[in-house]
PDB file of C-alpha atoms in Angstrom:
ATOM      1  CA  MET A   1     111.698 132.638 130.478  1.00  0.00           C
ATOM      2  CA  GLY A   2     112.266 129.316 129.979  1.00  0.00           C
ATOM      3  CA  ALA A   3     112.803 127.581 127.000  1.00  0.00           C
ATOM      4  CA  HIS A   4     109.733 126.981 123.738  1.00  0.00           C
ATOM      5  CA  THR A   5     108.633 124.140 122.710  1.00  0.00           C
ATOM      6  CA  GLY A   6     109.722 122.675 119.490  1.00  0.00           C
ATOM      7  CA  ARG A   7     107.468 120.209 117.798  1.00  0.00           C
ATOM      8  CA  LEU A   8     107.328 116.325 118.898  1.00  0.00           C
ATOM      9  CA  GLY A   9     107.935 118.842 122.611  1.00  0.00           C
ATOM     10  CA  MET A  10     111.223 119.121 121.712  1.00  0.00           C
ATOM     11  CA  PRO A  11     112.699 122.492 123.024  1.00  0.00           C
ATOM     12  CA  SER A  12     113.783 124.994 119.227  1.00  0.00           C
ATOM     13  CA  ASP A  13     116.995 126.182 121.124  1.00  0.00           C
ATOM     14  CA  LEU A  14     118.083 121.916 121.190  1.00  0.00           C
ATOM     15  CA  ILE A  15     116.648 121.182 118.282  1.00  0.00           C
ATOM     16  CA  ASN A  16     118.702 124.579 116.331  1.00  0.00           C
ATOM     17  CA  ARG A  17     122.241 123.406 118.344  1.00  0.00           C
ATOM     18  CA  HIS A  18     121.313 120.278 117.371  1.00  0.00           C
ATOM     19  CA  LEU A  19     120.216 119.419 114.321  1.00  0.00           C
ATOM     20  CA  ILE A  20     121.311 120.672 111.197  1.00  0.00           C
ATOM     21  CA  LYS A  21     120.383 122.023 107.814  1.00  0.00           C
ATOM     22  CA  ARG A  22     121.734 119.008 104.914  1.00  0.00           C
ATOM     23  CA  ASP A  23     120.799 118.573 101.472  1.00  0.00           C
ATOM     24  CA  PHE A  24     120.410 114.493 101.907  1.00  0.00           C
ATOM     25  CA  ASN A  25     117.739 114.444  98.737  1.00  0.00           C
ATOM     26  CA  HIS A  26     117.747 110.654 100.488  1.00  0.00           C
ATOM     27  CA  ARG A  27     113.714 109.417 100.299  1.00  0.00           C
ATOM     28  CA  VAL A  28     111.802 108.739 103.920  1.00  0.00           C
ATOM     29  CA  LEU A  29     108.712 107.072 104.074  1.00  0.00           C
ATOM     30  CA  ILE A  30     106.189 107.877 107.215  1.00  0.00           C
ATOM     31  CA  VAL A  31     103.557 105.151 108.104  1.00  0.00           C
ATOM     32  CA  ASP A  32     101.983 106.424 110.542  1.00  0.00           C
ATOM     33  CA  ASP A  33      97.516 106.584 111.884  1.00  0.00           C
ATOM     34  CA  ASP A  34      98.661 109.505 113.096  1.00  0.00           C
ATOM     35  CA  THR A  35      98.229 112.977 111.440  1.00  0.00           C
ATOM     36  CA  PHE A  36      99.799 115.307 113.913  1.00  0.00           C
ATOM     37  CA  PHE A  37     102.210 112.677 114.081  1.00  0.00           C
ATOM     38  CA  LEU A  38     103.117 112.490 110.077  1.00  0.00           C
ATOM     39  CA  ASN A  39     103.624 116.664 109.105  1.00  0.00           C
ATOM     40  CA  GLU A  40     105.032 116.939 112.672  1.00  0.00           C
ATOM     41  CA  PHE A  41     107.667 114.527 110.871  1.00  0.00           C
ATOM     42  CA  GLU A  42     107.216 115.072 107.634  1.00  0.00           C
ATOM     43  CA  ASP A  43     107.686 118.539 108.155  1.00  0.00           C
ATOM     44  CA  LEU A  44     110.878 117.717 110.745  1.00  0.00           C
ATOM     45  CA  LEU A  45     112.778 115.722 107.684  1.00  0.00           C
ATOM     46  CA  LYS A  46     112.301 118.202 105.494  1.00  0.00           C
ATOM     47  CA  GLU A  47     113.852 120.894 107.255  1.00  0.00           C
ATOM     48  CA  HIS A  48     117.108 118.318 107.380  1.00  0.00           C
ATOM     49  CA  GLY A  49     116.692 117.918 104.007  1.00  0.00           C
ATOM     50  CA  PHE A  50     114.997 115.008 103.215  1.00  0.00           C
ATOM     51  CA  MET A  51     112.014 114.031 100.835  1.00  0.00           C
ATOM     52  CA  VAL A  52     109.164 112.844 102.413  1.00  0.00           C
ATOM     53  CA  THR A  53     106.128 110.407 101.697  1.00  0.00           C
ATOM     54  CA  GLN A  54     103.824 110.166 104.521  1.00  0.00           C
ATOM     55  CA  ALA A  55     101.053 106.761 104.778  1.00  0.00           C
ATOM     56  CA  VAL A  56      98.258 106.488 106.814  1.00  0.00           C
ATOM     57  CA  ASP A  57      98.025 102.164 107.385  1.00  0.00           C
ATOM     58  CA  GLY A  58     100.107  99.360 106.388  1.00  0.00           C
ATOM     59  CA  GLU A  59      97.385  99.362 102.785  1.00  0.00           C
ATOM     60  CA  ALA A  60      99.015 102.712 101.589  1.00  0.00           C
ATOM     61  CA  CYS A  61     102.449 102.132 102.051  1.00  0.00           C
ATOM     62  CA  LEU A  62     102.582  99.175  99.869  1.00  0.00           C
ATOM     63  CA  ASP A  63     100.854 101.017  97.285  1.00  0.00           C
ATOM     64  CA  VAL A  64     103.143 104.316  98.309  1.00  0.00           C
ATOM     65  CA  ILE A  65     106.589 101.627  97.614  1.00  0.00           C
ATOM     66  CA  GLU A  66     104.838 100.209  93.716  1.00  0.00           C
ATOM     67  CA  ARG A  67     105.405 103.317  93.275  1.00  0.00           C
ATOM     68  CA  LYS A  68     109.001 105.258  93.912  1.00  0.00           C
ATOM     69  CA  THR A  69     111.217 103.072  95.846  1.00  0.00           C
ATOM     70  CA  PRO A  70     111.486 105.075  99.832  1.00  0.00           C
ATOM     71  CA  ASP A  71     115.647 105.362 101.029  1.00  0.00           C
ATOM     72  CA  LEU A  72     114.456 104.197 104.435  1.00  0.00           C
ATOM     73  CA  ILE A  73     110.720 103.660 105.765  1.00  0.00           C
ATOM     74  CA  LEU A  74     109.564 104.835 109.469  1.00  0.00           C
ATOM     75  CA  LEU A  75     106.935 102.375 109.965  1.00  0.00           C
ATOM     76  CA  ASP A  76     104.298 103.106 112.802  1.00  0.00           C
ATOM     77  CA  ILE A  77     102.673  99.155 114.414  1.00  0.00           C
ATOM     78  CA  ALA A  78      99.741  99.700 115.675  1.00  0.00           C
ATOM     79  CA  MET A  79      97.253 100.988 112.497  1.00  0.00           C
ATOM     80  CA  PRO A  80      94.179  99.625 111.102  1.00  0.00           C
ATOM     81  CA  ARG A  81      93.389  97.282 108.099  1.00  0.00           C
ATOM     82  CA  MET A  82      97.068  96.676 107.335  1.00  0.00           C
ATOM     83  CA  ASP A  83      99.534  96.801 110.765  1.00  0.00           C
ATOM     84  CA  GLY A  84     103.181  96.524 110.468  1.00  0.00           C
ATOM     85  CA  PHE A  85     104.203  93.668 111.784  1.00  0.00           C
ATOM     86  CA  GLN A  86     102.021  92.384 108.304  1.00  0.00           C
ATOM     87  CA  VAL A  87     103.531  95.585 105.937  1.00  0.00           C
ATOM     88  CA  ILE A  88     107.362  94.042 107.655  1.00  0.00           C
ATOM     89  CA  ARG A  89     106.988  90.713 107.219  1.00  0.00           C
ATOM     90  CA  LYS A  90     105.892  91.544 103.922  1.00  0.00           C
ATOM     91  CA  LEU A  91     108.183  94.245 102.552  1.00  0.00           C
ATOM     92  CA  ARG A  92     111.123  92.199 103.454  1.00  0.00           C
ATOM     93  CA  ALA A  93     109.605  89.250 101.692  1.00  0.00           C
ATOM     94  CA  GLN A  94     110.130  90.918  98.689  1.00  0.00           C
ATOM     95  CA  ALA A  95     113.287  90.759  97.048  1.00  0.00           C
ATOM     96  CA  HIS A  96     114.309  94.869  96.378  1.00  0.00           C
ATOM     97  CA  MET A  97     112.823  95.868  99.950  1.00  0.00           C
ATOM     98  CA  LYS A  98     115.110  93.036 101.358  1.00  0.00           C
ATOM     99  CA  TYR A  99     117.508  95.460 102.854  1.00  0.00           C
ATOM    100  CA  ILE A 100     115.783  98.733 102.801  1.00  0.00           C
ATOM    101  CA  PRO A 101     116.440 100.444 105.955  1.00  0.00           C
ATOM    102  CA  ILE A 102     112.206 100.052 108.097  1.00  0.00           C
ATOM    103  CA  ILE A 103     112.632 101.729 111.599  1.00  0.00           C
ATOM    104  CA  VAL A 104     109.832 100.367 113.671  1.00  0.00           C
ATOM    105  CA  ILE A 105     108.129 103.086 115.425  1.00  0.00           C
ATOM    106  CA  SER A 106     105.357 102.500 118.303  1.00  0.00           C
ATOM    107  CA  GLY A 107     103.307 104.565 121.123  1.00  0.00           C
ATOM    108  CA  LYS A 108     101.988 101.429 121.451  1.00  0.00           C
ATOM    109  CA  THR A 109     103.965  98.372 121.592  1.00  0.00           C
ATOM    110  CA  THR A 110     106.701  97.611 123.711  1.00  0.00           C
ATOM    111  CA  PRO A 111     109.817  95.759 121.490  1.00  0.00           C
ATOM    112  CA  ASP A 112     109.419  93.600 124.146  1.00  0.00           C
ATOM    113  CA  GLN A 113     105.641  93.588 122.543  1.00  0.00           C
ATOM    114  CA  MET A 114     106.849  92.948 119.095  1.00  0.00           C
ATOM    115  CA  PRO A 115     106.865  88.733 117.442  1.00  0.00           C
ATOM    116  CA  ARG A 116     110.750  88.452 116.971  1.00  0.00           C
ATOM    117  CA  ASP A 117     110.357  87.986 113.588  1.00  0.00           C
ATOM    118  CA  CYS A 118     109.816  91.335 113.143  1.00  0.00           C
ATOM    119  CA  ARG A 119     112.038  91.997 116.312  1.00  0.00           C
ATOM    120  CA  CYS A 120     114.546  90.431 113.748  1.00  0.00           C
ATOM    121  CA  LEU A 121     113.323  92.346 111.088  1.00  0.00           C
ATOM    122  CA  ALA A 122     113.421  96.287 111.743  1.00  0.00           C
ATOM    123  CA  SER A 123     116.591  98.263 111.528  1.00  0.00           C
ATOM    124  CA  ALA A 124     115.737 100.077 114.961  1.00  0.00           C
ATOM    125  CA  ILE A 125     112.703 100.676 116.880  1.00  0.00           C
ATOM    126  CA  PHE A 126     112.035 103.865 118.181  1.00  0.00           C
ATOM    127  CA  ALA A 127     108.963 103.640 121.749  1.00  0.00           C
ATOM    128  CA  LYS A 128     106.968 107.254 121.552  1.00  0.00           C
ATOM    129  CA  PRO A 129     107.379 109.396 121.993  1.00  0.00           C
ATOM    130  CA  PHE A 130     111.040 109.768 122.025  1.00  0.00           C
ATOM    131  CA  ASP A 131     114.025 113.027 121.500  1.00  0.00           C
ATOM    132  CA  PHE A 132     114.046 114.011 117.638  1.00  0.00           C
ATOM    133  CA  LYS A 133     117.093 114.629 117.537  1.00  0.00           C
ATOM    134  CA  GLU A 134     118.383 110.265 118.762  1.00  0.00           C
ATOM    135  CA  LEU A 135     115.902 109.154 115.639  1.00  0.00           C
ATOM    136  CA  LEU A 136     117.961 111.813 113.096  1.00  0.00           C
ATOM    137  CA  ASP A 137     120.465 110.647 113.595  1.00  0.00           C
ATOM    138  CA  CYS A 138     119.670 106.802 113.200  1.00  0.00           C
ATOM    139  CA  VAL A 139     117.506 107.594 110.475  1.00  0.00           C
ATOM    140  CA  ALA A 140     121.225 109.359 109.008  1.00  0.00           C
ATOM    141  CA  LYS A 141     123.645 106.053 110.554  1.00  0.00           C
ATOM    142  CA  LEU A 142     121.167 104.177 108.732  1.00  0.00           C
ATOM    143  CA  LEU A 143     121.576 106.148 105.526  1.00  0.00           C
ATOM    144  CA  HIS A 144     125.617 106.097 106.088  1.00  0.00           C
ATOM    145  CA  LEU A 145     125.443 110.293 105.698  1.00  0.00           C
ATOM    146  CA  PRO A 146     128.113 112.176 107.789  1.00  0.00           C
TER     147      PRO A 146
END
């Protein structure tokens, strides 16, 4: 019998073997107009000790950040009202957001298709679909976690 497929298409045994629940208490903001991915990312990050907030578009992202600055942002590119390119430019123009890690996640835009300034402003770029363990490792590295 094959391995059970977990969230985001990863085999559950792979998740269980490689990802250990830790209590980081770091705030992660997930910005994506796809509620499936929002909920999947939130569940997986919470399982690993992160505090998670969601935003469904760029305008909602800016509203959330106004109330509480996250430690890291996972940002989709293709969204209604305000896309990820606009968001990353606005955030990097704010002094208190200049050094917050931003991981760009996109299913429609490859890194080569992104404007050069956005590639330079992003801390990391992931194309959907991606390996969640790699994303989690990147989050840990950007937050200087063990």
